[in-house]
Coordinates of C-alpha atoms and ligand atoms in Angstrom, one line a residue:
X540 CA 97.3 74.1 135.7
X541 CA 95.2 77.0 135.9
X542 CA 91.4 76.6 136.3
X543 CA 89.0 78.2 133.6
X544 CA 87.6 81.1 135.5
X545 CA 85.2 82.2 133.0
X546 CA 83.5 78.5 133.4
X547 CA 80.3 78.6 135.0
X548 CA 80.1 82.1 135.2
X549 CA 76.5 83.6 136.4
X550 CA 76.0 86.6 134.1
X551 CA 72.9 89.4 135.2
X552 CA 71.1 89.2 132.6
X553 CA 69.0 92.2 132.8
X554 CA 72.0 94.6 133.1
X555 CA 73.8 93.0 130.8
X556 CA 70.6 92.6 127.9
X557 CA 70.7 96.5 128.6
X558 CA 74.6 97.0 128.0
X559 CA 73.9 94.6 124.9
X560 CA 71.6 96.8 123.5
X561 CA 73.4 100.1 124.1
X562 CA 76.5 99.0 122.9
X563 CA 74.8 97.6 119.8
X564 CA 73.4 100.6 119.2
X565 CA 76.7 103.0 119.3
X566 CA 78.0 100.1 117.2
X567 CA 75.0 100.2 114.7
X568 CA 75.3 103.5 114.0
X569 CA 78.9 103.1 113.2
X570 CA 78.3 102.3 109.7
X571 CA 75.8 102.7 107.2
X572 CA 75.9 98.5 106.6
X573 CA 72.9 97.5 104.7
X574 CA 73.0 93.9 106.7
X575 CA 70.6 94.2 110.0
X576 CA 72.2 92.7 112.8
X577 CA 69.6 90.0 114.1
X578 CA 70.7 91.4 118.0
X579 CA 67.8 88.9 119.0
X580 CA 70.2 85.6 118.2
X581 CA 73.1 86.8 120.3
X582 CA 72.8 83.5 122.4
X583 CA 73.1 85.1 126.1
X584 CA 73.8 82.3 127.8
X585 CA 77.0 81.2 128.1
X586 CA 77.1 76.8 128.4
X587 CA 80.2 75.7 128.3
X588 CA 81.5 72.2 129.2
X589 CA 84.0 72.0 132.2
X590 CA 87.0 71.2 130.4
X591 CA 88.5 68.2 132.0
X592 CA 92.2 69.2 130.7
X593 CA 94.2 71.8 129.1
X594 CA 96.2 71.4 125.7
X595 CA 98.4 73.9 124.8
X596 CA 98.3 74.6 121.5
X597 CA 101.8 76.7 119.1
X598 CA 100.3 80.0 118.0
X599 CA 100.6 80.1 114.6
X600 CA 103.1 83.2 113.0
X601 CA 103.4 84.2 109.6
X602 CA 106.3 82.2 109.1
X603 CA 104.3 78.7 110.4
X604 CA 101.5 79.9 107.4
X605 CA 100.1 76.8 105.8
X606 CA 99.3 77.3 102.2
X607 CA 96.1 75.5 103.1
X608 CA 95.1 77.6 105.6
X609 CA 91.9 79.3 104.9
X610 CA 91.7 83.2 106.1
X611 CA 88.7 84.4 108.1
X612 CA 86.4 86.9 106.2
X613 CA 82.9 88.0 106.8
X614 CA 81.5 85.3 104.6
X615 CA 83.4 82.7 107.5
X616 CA 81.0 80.7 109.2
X617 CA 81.2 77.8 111.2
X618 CA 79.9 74.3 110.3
X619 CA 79.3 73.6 113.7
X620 CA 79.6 74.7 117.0
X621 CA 80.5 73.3 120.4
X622 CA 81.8 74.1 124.0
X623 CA 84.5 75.0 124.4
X624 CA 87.5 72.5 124.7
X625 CA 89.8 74.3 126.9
X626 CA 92.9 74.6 124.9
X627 CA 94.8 77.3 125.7
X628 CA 97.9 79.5 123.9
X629 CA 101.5 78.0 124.2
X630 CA 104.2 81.2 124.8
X631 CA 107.2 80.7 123.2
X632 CA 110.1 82.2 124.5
X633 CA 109.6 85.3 126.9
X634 CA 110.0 85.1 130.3
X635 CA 107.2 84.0 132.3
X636 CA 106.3 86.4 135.0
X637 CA 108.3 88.8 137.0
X638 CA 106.8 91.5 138.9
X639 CA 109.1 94.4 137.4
X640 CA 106.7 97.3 137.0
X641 CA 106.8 98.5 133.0
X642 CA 106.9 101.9 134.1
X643 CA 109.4 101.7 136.6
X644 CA 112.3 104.3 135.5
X645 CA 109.4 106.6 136.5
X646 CA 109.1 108.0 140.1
X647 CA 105.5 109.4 139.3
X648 CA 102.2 107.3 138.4
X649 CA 101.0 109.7 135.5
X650 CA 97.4 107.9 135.4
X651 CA 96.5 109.4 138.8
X652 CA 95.7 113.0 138.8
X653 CA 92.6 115.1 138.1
X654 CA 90.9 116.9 135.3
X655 CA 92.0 121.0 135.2
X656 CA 89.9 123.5 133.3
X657 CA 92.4 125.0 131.3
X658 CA 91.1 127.4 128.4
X659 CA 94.4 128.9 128.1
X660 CA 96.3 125.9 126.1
X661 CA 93.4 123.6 125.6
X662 CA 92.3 122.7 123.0
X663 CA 95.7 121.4 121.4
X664 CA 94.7 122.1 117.8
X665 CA 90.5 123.3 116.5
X666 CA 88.3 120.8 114.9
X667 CA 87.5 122.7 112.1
X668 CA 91.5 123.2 111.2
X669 CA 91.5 119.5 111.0
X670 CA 91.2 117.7 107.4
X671 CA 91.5 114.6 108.9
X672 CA 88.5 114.5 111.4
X673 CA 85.8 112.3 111.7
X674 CA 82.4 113.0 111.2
X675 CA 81.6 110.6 113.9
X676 CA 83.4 112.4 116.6
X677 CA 83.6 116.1 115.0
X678 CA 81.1 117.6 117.9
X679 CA 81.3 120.7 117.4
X680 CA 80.3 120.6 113.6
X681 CA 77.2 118.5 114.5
X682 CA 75.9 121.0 116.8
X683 CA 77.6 120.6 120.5
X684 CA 78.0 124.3 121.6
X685 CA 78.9 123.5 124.9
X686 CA 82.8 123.4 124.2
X687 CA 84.3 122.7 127.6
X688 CA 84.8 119.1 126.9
X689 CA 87.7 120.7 125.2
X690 CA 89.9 122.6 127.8
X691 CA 90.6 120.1 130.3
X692 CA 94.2 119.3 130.7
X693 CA 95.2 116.3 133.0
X694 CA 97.1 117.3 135.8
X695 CA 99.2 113.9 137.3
X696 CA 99.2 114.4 141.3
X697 CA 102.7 114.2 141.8
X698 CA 104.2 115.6 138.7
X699 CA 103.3 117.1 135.3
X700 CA 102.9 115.6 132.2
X701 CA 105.7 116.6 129.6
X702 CA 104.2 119.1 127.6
X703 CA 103.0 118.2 124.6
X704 CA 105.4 119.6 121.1
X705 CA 104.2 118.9 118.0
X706 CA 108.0 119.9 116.5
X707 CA 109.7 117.2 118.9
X708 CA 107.0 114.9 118.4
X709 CA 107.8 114.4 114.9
X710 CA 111.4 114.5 115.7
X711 CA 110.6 111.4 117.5
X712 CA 108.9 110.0 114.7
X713 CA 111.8 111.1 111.7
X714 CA 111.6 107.8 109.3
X715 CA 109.5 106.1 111.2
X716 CA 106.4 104.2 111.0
X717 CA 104.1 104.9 114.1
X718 CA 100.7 102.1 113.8
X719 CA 98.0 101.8 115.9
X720 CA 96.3 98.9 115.4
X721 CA 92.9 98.0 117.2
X722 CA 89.0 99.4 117.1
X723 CA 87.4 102.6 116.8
X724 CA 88.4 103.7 120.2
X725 CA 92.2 103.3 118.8
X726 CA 91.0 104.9 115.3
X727 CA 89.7 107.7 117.5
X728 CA 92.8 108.1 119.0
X729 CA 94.4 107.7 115.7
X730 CA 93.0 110.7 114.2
X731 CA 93.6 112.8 117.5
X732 CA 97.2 111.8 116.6
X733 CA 96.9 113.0 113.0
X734 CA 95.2 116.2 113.8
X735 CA 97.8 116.8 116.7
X736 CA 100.5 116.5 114.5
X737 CA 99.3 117.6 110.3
X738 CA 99.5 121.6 111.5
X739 CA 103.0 121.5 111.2
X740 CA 103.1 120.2 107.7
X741 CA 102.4 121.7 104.6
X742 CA 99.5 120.4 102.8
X743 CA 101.6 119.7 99.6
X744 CA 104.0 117.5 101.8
X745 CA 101.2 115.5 103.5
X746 CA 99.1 112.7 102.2
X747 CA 96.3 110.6 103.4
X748 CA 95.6 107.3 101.6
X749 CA 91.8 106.3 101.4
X750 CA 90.0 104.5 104.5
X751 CA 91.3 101.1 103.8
X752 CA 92.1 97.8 106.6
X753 CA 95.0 99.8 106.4
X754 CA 95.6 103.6 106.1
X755 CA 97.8 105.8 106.3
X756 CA 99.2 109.0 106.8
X757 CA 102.3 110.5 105.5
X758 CA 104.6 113.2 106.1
X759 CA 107.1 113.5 103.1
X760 CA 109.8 115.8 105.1
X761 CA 110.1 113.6 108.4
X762 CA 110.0 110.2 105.4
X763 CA 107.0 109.2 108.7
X764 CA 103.9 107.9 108.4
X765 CA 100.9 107.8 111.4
X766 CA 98.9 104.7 110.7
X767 CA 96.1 102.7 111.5
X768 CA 95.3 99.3 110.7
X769 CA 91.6 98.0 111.8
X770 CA 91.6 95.1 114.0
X771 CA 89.1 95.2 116.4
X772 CA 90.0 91.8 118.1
X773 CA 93.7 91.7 117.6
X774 CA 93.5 87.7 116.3
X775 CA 92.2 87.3 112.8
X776 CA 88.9 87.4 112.6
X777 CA 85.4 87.6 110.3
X778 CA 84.9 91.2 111.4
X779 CA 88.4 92.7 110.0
X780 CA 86.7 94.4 106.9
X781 CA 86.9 98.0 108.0
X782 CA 83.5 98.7 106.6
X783 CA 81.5 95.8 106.5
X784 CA 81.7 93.7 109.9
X785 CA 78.2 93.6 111.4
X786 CA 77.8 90.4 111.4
X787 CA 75.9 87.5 113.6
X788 CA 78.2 86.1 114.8
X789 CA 82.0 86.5 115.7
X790 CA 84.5 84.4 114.7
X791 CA 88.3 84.3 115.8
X792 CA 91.4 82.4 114.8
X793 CA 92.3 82.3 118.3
X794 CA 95.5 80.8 117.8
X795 CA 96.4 83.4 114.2
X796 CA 97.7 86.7 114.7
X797 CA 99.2 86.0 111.7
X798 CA 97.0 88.2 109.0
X799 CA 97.6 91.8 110.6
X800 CA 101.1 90.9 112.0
X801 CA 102.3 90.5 108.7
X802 CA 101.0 94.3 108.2
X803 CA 102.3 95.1 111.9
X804 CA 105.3 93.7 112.4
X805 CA 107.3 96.2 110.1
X806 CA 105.8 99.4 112.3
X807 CA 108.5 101.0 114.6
X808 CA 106.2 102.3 116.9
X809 CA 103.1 100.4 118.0
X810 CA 99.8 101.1 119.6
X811 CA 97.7 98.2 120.3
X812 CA 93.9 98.3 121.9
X813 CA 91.1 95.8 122.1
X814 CA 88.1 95.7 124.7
X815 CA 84.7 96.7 123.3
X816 CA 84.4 94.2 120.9
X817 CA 84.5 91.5 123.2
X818 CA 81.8 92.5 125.3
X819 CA 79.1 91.8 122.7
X820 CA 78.6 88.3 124.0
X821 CA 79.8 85.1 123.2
X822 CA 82.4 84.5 120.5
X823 CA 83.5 81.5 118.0
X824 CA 86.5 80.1 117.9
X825 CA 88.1 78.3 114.8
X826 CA 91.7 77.0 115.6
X827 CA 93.7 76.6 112.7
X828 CA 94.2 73.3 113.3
X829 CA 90.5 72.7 112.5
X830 CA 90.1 71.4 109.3
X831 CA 86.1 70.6 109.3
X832 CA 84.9 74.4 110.2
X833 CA 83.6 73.1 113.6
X834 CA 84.0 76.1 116.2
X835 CA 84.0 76.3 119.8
X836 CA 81.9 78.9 121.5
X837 CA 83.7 80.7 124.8
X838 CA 82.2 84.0 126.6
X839 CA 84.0 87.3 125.3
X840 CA 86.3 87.7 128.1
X841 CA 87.7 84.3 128.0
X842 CA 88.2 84.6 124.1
X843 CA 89.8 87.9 124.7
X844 CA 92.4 86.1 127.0
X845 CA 93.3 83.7 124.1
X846 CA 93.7 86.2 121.4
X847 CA 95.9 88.4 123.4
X848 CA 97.5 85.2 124.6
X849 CA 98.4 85.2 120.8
X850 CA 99.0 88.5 120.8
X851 CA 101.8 88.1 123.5
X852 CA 103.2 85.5 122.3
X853 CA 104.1 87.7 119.5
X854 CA 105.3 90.5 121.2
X855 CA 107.7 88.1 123.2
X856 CA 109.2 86.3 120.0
X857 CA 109.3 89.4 117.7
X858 CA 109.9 92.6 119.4
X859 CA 113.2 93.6 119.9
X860 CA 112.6 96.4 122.6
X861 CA 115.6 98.5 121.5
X862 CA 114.2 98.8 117.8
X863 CA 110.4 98.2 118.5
X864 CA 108.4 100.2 121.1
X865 CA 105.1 98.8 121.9
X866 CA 102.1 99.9 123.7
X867 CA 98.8 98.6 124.8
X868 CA 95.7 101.2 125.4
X869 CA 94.0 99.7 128.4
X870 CA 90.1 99.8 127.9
X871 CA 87.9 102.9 127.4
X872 CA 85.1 103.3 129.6
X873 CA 81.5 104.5 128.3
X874 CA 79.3 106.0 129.9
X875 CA 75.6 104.6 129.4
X876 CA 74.4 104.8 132.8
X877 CA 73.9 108.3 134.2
X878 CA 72.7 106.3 137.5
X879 CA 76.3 105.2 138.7
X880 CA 77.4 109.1 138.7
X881 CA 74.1 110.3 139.5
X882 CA 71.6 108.1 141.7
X883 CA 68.1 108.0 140.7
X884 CA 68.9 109.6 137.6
X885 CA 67.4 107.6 134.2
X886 CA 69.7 108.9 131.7
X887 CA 73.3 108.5 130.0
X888 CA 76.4 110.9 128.9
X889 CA 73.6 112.5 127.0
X890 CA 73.4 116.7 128.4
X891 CA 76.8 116.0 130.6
X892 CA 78.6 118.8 130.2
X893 CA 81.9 118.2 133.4
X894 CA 83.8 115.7 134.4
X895 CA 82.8 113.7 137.5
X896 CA 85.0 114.8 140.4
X897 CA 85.1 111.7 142.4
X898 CA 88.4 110.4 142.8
X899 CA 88.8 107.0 141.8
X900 CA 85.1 106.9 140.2
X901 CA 84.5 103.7 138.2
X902 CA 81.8 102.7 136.6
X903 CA 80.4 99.1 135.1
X904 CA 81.8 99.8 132.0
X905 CA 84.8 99.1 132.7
X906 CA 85.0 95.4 133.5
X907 CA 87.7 94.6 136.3
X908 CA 87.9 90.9 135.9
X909 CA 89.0 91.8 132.3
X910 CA 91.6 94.8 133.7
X911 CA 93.5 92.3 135.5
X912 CA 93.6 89.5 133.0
X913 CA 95.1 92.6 131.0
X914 CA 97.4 93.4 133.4
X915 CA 98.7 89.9 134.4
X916 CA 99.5 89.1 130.2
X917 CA 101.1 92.5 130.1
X918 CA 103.3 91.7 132.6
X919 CA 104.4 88.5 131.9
X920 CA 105.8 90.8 129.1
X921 CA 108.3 93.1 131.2
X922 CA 109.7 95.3 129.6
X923 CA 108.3 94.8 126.0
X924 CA 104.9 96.3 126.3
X925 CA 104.5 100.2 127.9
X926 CA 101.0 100.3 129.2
X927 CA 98.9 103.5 128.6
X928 CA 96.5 103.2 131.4
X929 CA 93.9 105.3 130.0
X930 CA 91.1 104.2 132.2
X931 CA 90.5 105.8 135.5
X932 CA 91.1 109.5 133.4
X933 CA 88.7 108.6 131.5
X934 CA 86.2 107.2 133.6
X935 CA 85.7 110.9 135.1
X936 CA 85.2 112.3 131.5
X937 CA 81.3 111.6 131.4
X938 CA 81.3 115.4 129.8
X939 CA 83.7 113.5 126.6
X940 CA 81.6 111.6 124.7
X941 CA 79.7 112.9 121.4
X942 CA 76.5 111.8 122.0
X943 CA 74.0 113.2 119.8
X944 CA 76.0 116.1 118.1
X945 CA 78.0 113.2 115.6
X946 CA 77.1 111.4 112.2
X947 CA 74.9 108.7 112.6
X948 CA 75.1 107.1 109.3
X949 CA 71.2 105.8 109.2
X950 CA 67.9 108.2 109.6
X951 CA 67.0 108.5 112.9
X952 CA 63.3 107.3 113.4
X953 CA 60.6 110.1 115.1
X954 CA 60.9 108.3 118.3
X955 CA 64.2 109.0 118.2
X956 CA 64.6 112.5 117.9
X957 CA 62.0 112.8 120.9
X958 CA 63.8 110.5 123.1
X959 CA 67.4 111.9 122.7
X960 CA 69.6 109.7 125.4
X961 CA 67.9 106.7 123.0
X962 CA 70.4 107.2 120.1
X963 CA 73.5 108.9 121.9
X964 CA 76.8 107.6 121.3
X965 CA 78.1 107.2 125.2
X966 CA 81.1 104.8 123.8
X967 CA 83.6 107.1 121.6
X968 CA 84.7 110.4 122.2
X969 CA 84.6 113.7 120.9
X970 CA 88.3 116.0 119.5
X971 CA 89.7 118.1 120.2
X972 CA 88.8 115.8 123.8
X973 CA 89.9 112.8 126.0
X974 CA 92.1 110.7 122.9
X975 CA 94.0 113.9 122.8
X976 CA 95.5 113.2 126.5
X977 CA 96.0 109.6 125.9
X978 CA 98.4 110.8 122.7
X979 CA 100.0 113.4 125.1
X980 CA 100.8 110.2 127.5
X981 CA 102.4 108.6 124.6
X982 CA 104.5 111.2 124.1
X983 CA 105.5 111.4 127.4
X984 CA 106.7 107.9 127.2
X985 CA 108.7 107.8 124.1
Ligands
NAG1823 C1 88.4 130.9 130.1 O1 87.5 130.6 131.2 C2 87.3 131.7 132.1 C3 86.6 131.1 133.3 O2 85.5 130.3 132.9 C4 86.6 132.8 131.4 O3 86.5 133.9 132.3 C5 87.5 133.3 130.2 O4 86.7 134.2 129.5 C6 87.8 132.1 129.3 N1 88.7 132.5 128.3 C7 88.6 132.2 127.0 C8 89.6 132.6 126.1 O5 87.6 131.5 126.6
NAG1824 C1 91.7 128.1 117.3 O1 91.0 129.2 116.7 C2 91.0 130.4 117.5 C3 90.1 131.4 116.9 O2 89.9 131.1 115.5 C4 92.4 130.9 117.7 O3 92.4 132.0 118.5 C5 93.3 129.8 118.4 O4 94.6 130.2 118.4 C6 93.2 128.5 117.6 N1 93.8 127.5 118.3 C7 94.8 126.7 117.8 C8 95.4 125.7 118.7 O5 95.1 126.7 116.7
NAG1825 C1 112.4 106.4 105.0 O1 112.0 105.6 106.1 C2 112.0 104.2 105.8 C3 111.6 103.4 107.0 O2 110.3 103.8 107.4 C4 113.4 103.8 105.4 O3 113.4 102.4 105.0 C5 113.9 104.7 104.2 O4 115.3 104.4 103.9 C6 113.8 106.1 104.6 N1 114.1 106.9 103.4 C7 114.9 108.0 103.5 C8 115.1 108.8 102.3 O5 115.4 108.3 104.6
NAG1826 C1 81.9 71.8 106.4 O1 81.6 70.5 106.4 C2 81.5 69.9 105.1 C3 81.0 68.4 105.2 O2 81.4 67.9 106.4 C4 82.8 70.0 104.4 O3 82.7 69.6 103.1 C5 83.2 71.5 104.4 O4 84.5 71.7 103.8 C6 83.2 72.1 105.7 N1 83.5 73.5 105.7 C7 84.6 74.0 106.1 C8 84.7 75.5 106.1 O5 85.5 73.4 106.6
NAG1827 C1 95.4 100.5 135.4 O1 95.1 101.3 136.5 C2 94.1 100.8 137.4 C3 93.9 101.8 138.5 O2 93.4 103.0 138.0 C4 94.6 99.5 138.0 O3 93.6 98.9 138.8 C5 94.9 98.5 136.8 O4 95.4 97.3 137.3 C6 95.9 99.2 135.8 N1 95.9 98.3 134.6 C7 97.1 97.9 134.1 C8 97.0 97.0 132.9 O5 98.2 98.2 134.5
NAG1828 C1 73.4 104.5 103.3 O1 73.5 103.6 102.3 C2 72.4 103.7 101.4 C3 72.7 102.7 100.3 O2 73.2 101.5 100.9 C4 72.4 105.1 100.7 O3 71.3 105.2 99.9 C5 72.3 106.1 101.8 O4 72.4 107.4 101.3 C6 73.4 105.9 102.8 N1 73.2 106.9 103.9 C7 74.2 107.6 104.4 C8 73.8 108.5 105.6 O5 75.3 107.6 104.0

C-alpha cells in the first residue's frame, strides 16, 4: 500500500504566498469576470488527517452515469468539508507498470537540445496573418517590438526535428478530429496549431465556431477539424465554464471524468495538459458516491494525482492505440522570478528579451515532485500515451512570455503602469513563439 506522500507536507509559506499571488494575478487578468476572487480565503495550510487506510474506489465512465448524479458547475459548493479520507482511484484493466520507454522506436531524445537564432525560417507563419489569434498572446499587436522571441528554432542535440509542413500536416489530419483538451497553456498551443495550419485553406472553406467549452475549427476540404475543449483539471469540475471560473474555491469530481470524456472520447487525435491549475492551493473533492455534498480537502498536487488517476484509467479502458493517438503536454514553466536566472535581480520575464543559455536550467516553477508523479501514471500507460516533454525547452525561454504587451481584460490601476513587472503575464506565451515548437514536436510524432 502506498503511503500518502503529500501528508504532512511542510509548505514555505513565504515563497509560496508570493507564487499565490503571481499566479493569481496572470489568472485574474484572464477574464474580464465581474466576481473578485477573495485570494485572502485561499486556506494555505494544508491539515489533513493521516489516513489510516486506503479504499479504492471504480472511476465512474459515461457508461456507469447515474441519472441522479448531479454535475459540478460554478454554482457547486460543498456542504461541508473535511480531511481528506485517503481513497484512492481503482484502474481497471491496463497493465500496471513496465518500464518500456513511450518513445522508444526513437534513437534520439528530441526534448534535449538548445534554442538556435534562426530568422531565416522562423517565424512559421506572422501574427498579424492570423484570424485566429489571441489577444492575450498577440505580442506584437500590443506593443512588443523586440521580435526575436520569434526566430528561435529548437535544435535536438543528436538529431533534427522533422521539419515542420503544413501540406503533410493536414494530410495527417484528412477526416480527422485532432482535440486538445486542458487550460490556457493547451488553448495557447491550440491556436498556435490553428494559425500553423489555416494559411493553407481558403477562407471560404474554413470555419471557426464561437468560444464555447467546446470550439472548433474546421477545414471543409481535409472534412478535419482542430479543437479545443476547456478543462483545466481534466476531472469534472466547478471551474469548467470557459468564461466564468474564478471562483473561491475548487471543486473536483475526482473519481468523474465522465462530463468532457463524453465530448473527448470521439477525437482521433488527442492532446491532453493539466498543471497550473492545481498549484493554486488546496482543492475539494466531491466523490460521486457522496450523496450529502460533504467534500474532502487534499493539497493541489495530491488532487492532481487522483484526477489523472481518473484520467488514466480512461485512457487504459478506452483507447485503442491503433485508432486513438494520445498525448499528454508535460507542464509549462513560468517565469516569475528573474532571481533564479539572474541573482540579486528583483524582477520577472518582464524586459527579457533571450533565452537563458544554461543547459538543463530549471526553475521553481516547475514542480519536480509533480513531474514524476506525471511521469510514473504515464508510464503505467505504455504505449497508450506519447509524452510531449515540453518542459526543460521551455524553461530556457524566459524571452517567451507576453508580459505586458497582451490584453489584460481589467484597467490597469496608476500603480500599475509605474510598476510594470507588477502586472506582467510571466505564465502564457507569446505566437508566433514557444507553443509553436511544442506543435512542431507533435508533428514529429504522429
Ligand atoms: C537576421 O539576423 C541577422 C543577425 O542578427 C541580421 O544580420 C539579419 O539582417 C537578419 N535578417 C532578417 C531577414 O531579419
Ligand atoms: C511575414 O511577412 C513578411 C513581410 O510582410 C514576409 O516577408 C514573410 O514571408 C511572411 N512570413 C510568413 C511565414 O508568411
Ligand atoms: C468526415 O469525417 C468524419 C469523421 O471525423 C467521418 O465520419 C465522415 O464520414 C467524413 N465525411 C466524408 C465525406 O469523408
Ligand atoms: C446539503 O445538506 C442538506 C441537509 O443536510 C441537504 O438537504 C442538501 O441536499 C445537501 N446538499 C447537497 C448538494 O447534497
Ligand atoms: C521530462 O524531461 C525531464 C528532463 O528534462 C525529466 O526529468 C522528466 O522526468 C520527463 N518527464 C516525463 C513525464 O517523461
Ligand atoms: C468588462 O466587463 C464590463 C461589464 O461587466 C464592461 O463594462 C467592460 O467594458 C469590460 N472590459 C473589457 C476590457 O472588456
Amino acid at each position: 500500500m502506498q503511503k500518502m506522500k503529500w501528508n504532512k507536507k511542510k509548505v514555505p509559506i513565504f515563497p509560496f504566498i508570493v507564487l499565490l499571488l503571481l499566479v493569481f494575478i496572470a489568472f485574474s487578468t484572464l477574464h474580464n469576470g465581474s466576481t473578485i476572487h477573495k485570494f485572502h480565503e485561499n486556506p494555505l495550510h494544508i491539515h489533513q488527517e493521516q489516513a489510516s487506510s486506503t479504499t479504492y474506489v471504480k472511476p465512474n465512465l459515461p457508461n456507469h452515469l447515474k441519472k441522479s448524479q448531479e454535475i459540478l458547475d460554478r454554482y457547486s459548493r460543498c456542504n461541508s468539508t473535511v480531511g481528506y479520507s485517503g481513497r484512492k482511484i481503482a484502474r481497471r484493466g491496463g497493465s500496471k507498470s513496465s518500464s518500456n520507454r513511450r518513445v522508444s522506436s526513437e534513437s534520439c531524445d528530441v526534448f534535449s537540445g538548445k534554442w538556435v537564432f534562426d530568422n531565416a525560417s522562423y517565424p512559421l507563419y506572422n501574427e498579424s496573418d492570423c484570424p485566429y489569434m489571441s489577444d492575450q498572446l498577440a505580442c506584437n499587436k500590443h506593443g512588443r517590438t523586440d521580435l526575436g522571441y520569434q526566430h528561435w528554432r529548437w535544435q535536438p542535440h543528436d538529431c533534427d526535428l522533422k521539419r515542420w509542413n503544413v501540406k503533410e500536416m493536414w494530410e495527417k489530419l484528412r477526416g480527422k478530429r485532432l482535440m486538445f483538451v486542458g487550460d490556457s497553456l493547451n488553448r495557447g498551443q491550440w491556436i498556435s496549431m490553428v494559425c500553423l495550419l489555416q494559411s493553407e485553406i481558403p477562407a471560404d472553406k474554413r470555419s471557426m465556431s464561437p468560444n464555447a467549452h467546446l470550439t472548433i475549427f474546421r477545414a471543409e476540404e481535409y472534412n478535419a477539424t482542430v479543437e479545443f475543449l476547456w478543462a483545466p483539471l481534466l476531472a469534472e469540475s466547478n471551474s469548467d465554464d470557459p468564461v466564468n471560473h474564478r471562483l473561491d474555491e475548487r471543486i473536483i469530481r475526482p473519481d468523474s471524468v465522465l462530463k468532457h470524456a463524453s465530448l473527448w472520447e470521439h477525437a482521433d487525435i488527442l492532446v491532453f495538459n493539466t498543471y497550473l491549475w492545481w498549484r493554486q492551493g488546496p482543492v475539494k473533492l466531491l466523490w460521486t458516491d457522496e450523496e450529502n455534498g460533504a467534500c474532502e480537502e487534499l493539497d493541489g498536487r495530491g488532487a492532481m494525482e487522483l484526477a489523472m488517476g481518473a484520467w488514466a484509467d480512461w485512457v487504459s479502458s478506452k483507447v485503442d492505440p491503433l485508432k486513438k493517438r494520445v498525448f499528454f503536454v508535460t507542464m509549462s514553466p513560468t517565469h516569475l522570478w528573474s532571481r533564479e536566472w539572474n541573482p540579486e535581480s528583483e524582477g520577472n520575464c518582464y524586459g527579457e528579451k533571450k533565452p537563458i543559455d544554461v543547459e538543463s536550467y530549471w526553475g521553481s516553477g516547475s514542480d519536480l515532485p509533480t513531474m514524476s508523479s506525471v511521469e510514473n501514471i504515464l508510464s503505467s500507460l505504455n504505449s497508450k500515451v506519447s509524452v510531449l516533454n515540453v518542459t526543460q525547452l521551455s524553461e530556457y525561454r524566459k524571452d517567451g512570455h507576453p508580459s505586458i504587451f497582451r490584453k489584460f481584460w481589467e484597467p490597469l490601476r496608476p500603480e500599475q503602469l509605474s510598476n510594470p513587472s507588477s502586472y506582467s503575464d510571466c505564465i502564457h506565451w507569446c505566437l508566433p513563439g514557444v507553443p509553436d515548437t511544442w506543435n512542431e514536436l507533435l508533428f514529429h510524432f504522429l
